[in-house]
C-alpha positions as CSV (number, residue, x, y, z in Angstrom):
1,X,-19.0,6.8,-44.9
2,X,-20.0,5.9,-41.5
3,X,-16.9,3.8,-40.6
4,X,-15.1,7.1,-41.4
5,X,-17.5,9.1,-39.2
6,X,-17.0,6.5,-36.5
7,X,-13.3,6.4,-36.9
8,X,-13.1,10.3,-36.7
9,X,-15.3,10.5,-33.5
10,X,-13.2,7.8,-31.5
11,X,-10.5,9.4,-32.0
12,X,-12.0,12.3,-30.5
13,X,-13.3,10.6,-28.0
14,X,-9.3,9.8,-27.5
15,X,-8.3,12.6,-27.5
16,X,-10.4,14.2,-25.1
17,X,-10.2,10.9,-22.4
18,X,-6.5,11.7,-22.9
19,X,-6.6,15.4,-21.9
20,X,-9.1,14.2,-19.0
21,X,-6.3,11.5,-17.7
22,X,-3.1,14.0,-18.1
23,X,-5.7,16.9,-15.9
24,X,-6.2,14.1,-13.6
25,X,-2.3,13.9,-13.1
26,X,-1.4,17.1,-12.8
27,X,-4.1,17.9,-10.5
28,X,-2.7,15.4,-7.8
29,X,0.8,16.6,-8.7
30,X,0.0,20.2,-7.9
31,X,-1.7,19.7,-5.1
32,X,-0.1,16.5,-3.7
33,X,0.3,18.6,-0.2
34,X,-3.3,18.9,0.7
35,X,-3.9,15.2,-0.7
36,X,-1.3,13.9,2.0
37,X,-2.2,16.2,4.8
38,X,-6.4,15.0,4.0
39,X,-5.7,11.8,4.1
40,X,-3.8,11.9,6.6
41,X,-5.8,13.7,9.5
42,X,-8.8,11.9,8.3
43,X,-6.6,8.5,9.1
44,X,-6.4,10.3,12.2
45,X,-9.8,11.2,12.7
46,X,-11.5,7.5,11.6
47,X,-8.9,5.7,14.6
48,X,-9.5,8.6,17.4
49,X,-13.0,6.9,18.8
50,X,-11.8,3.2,18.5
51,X,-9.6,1.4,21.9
52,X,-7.9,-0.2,19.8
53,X,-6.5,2.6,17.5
54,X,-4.2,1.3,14.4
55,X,-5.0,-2.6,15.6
56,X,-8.4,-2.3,14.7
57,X,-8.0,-2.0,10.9
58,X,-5.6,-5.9,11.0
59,X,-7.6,-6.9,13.6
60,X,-11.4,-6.4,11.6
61,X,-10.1,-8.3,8.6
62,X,-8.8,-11.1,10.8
63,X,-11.8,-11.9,12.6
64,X,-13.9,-12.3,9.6
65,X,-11.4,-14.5,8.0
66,X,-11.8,-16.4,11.1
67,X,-15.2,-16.5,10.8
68,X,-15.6,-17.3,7.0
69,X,-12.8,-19.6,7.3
70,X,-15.1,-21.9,10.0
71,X,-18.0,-21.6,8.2
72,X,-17.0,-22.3,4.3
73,X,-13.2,-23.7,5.1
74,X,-14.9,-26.8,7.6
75,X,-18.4,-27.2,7.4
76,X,-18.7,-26.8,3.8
77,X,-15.1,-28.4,2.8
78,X,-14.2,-25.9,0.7
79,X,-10.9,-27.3,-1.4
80,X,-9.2,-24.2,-2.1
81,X,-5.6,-24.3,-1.2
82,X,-4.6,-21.2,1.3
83,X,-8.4,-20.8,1.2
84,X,-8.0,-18.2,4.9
85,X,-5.1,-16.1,2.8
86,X,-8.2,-16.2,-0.1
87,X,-10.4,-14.9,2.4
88,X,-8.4,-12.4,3.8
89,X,-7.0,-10.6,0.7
90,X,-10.8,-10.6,-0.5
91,X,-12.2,-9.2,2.6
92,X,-9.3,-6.6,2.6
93,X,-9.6,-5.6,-1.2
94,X,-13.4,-5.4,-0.8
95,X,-13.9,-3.5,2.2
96,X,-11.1,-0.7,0.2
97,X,-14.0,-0.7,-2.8
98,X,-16.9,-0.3,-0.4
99,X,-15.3,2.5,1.5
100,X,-14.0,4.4,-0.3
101,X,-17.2,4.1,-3.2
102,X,-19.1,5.5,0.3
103,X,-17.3,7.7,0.7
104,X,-16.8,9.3,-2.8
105,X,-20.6,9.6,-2.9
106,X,-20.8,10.8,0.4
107,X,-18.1,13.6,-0.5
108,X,-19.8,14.5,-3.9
109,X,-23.4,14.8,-2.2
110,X,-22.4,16.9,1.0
111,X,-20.2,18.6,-1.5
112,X,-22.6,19.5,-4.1
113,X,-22.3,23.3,-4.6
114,X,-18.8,22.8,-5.0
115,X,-18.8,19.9,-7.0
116,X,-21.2,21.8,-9.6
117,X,-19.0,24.7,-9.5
118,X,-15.3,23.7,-10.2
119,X,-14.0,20.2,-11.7
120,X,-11.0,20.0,-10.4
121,X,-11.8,20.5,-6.7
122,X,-14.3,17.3,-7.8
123,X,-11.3,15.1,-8.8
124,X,-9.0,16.1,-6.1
125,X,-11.7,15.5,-3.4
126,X,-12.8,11.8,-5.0
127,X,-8.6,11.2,-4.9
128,X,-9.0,12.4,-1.1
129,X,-11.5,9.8,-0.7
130,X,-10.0,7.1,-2.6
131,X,-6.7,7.7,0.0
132,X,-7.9,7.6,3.0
């Protein structure tokens, strides 16, 4: 009896995670515009205040491979092969989670009577924020 119970409420639970990831979809599809445009001119707005514009966001990742590469790749001997290409793609993919976690929670608090109001608006915006 309880298997069956569990069996029926998974695939519920199915179900319903389906139906979430198929809104999901066709809320970037219908509004794909705006998504572009929003990430865009916030692209835009994040390289406005910097000298060195586009350069900044190869250049960051660089130096801190430099640096990590001194510290762990010759005074600790580290004996990874390609250990600064290591470095780089982890600097690169973890600075992508970090920002754009920020700035989905950022978005979601500043946002909140929206957020509260309307679902999709929520999903769009945390796509927005993923983007850019």
């Amino acid at each position: 009896m309880l298997y069956g119970q569990y069996r029926a409420d998974r695939q519920k639970l199915d179900c319903t995670l389906k139906q979430i990831k198929m809104d999901i979809y066709k809320d970037i599809k219908r509004y794909l515009h705006y998504l572009l445009y929003a990430t865009k001119s916030q692209l835009k707005t994040e390289v406005a205040n910097s000298y060195l514009n586009w350069f900044w966001w190869i250049l960051e990742p660089l130096m801190d491979m430099v640096v990590y590469t001194v510290v762990f790749g010759w005074f600790f001997k580290s004996q990874i092969e390609c250990f600064p290409a290591f470095v780089f793609i982890g600097i690169t993919i973890w600075g992508f989670f970090s920002k754009s976690l920020n700035q989905s929670t950022k978005l979601i608090k500043n946002n909140a009577a929206i957020v509260s109001k309307d679902r999709k608006s929520t999903r769009l915006n945390s796509s927005h924020a993923l983007t850019s």
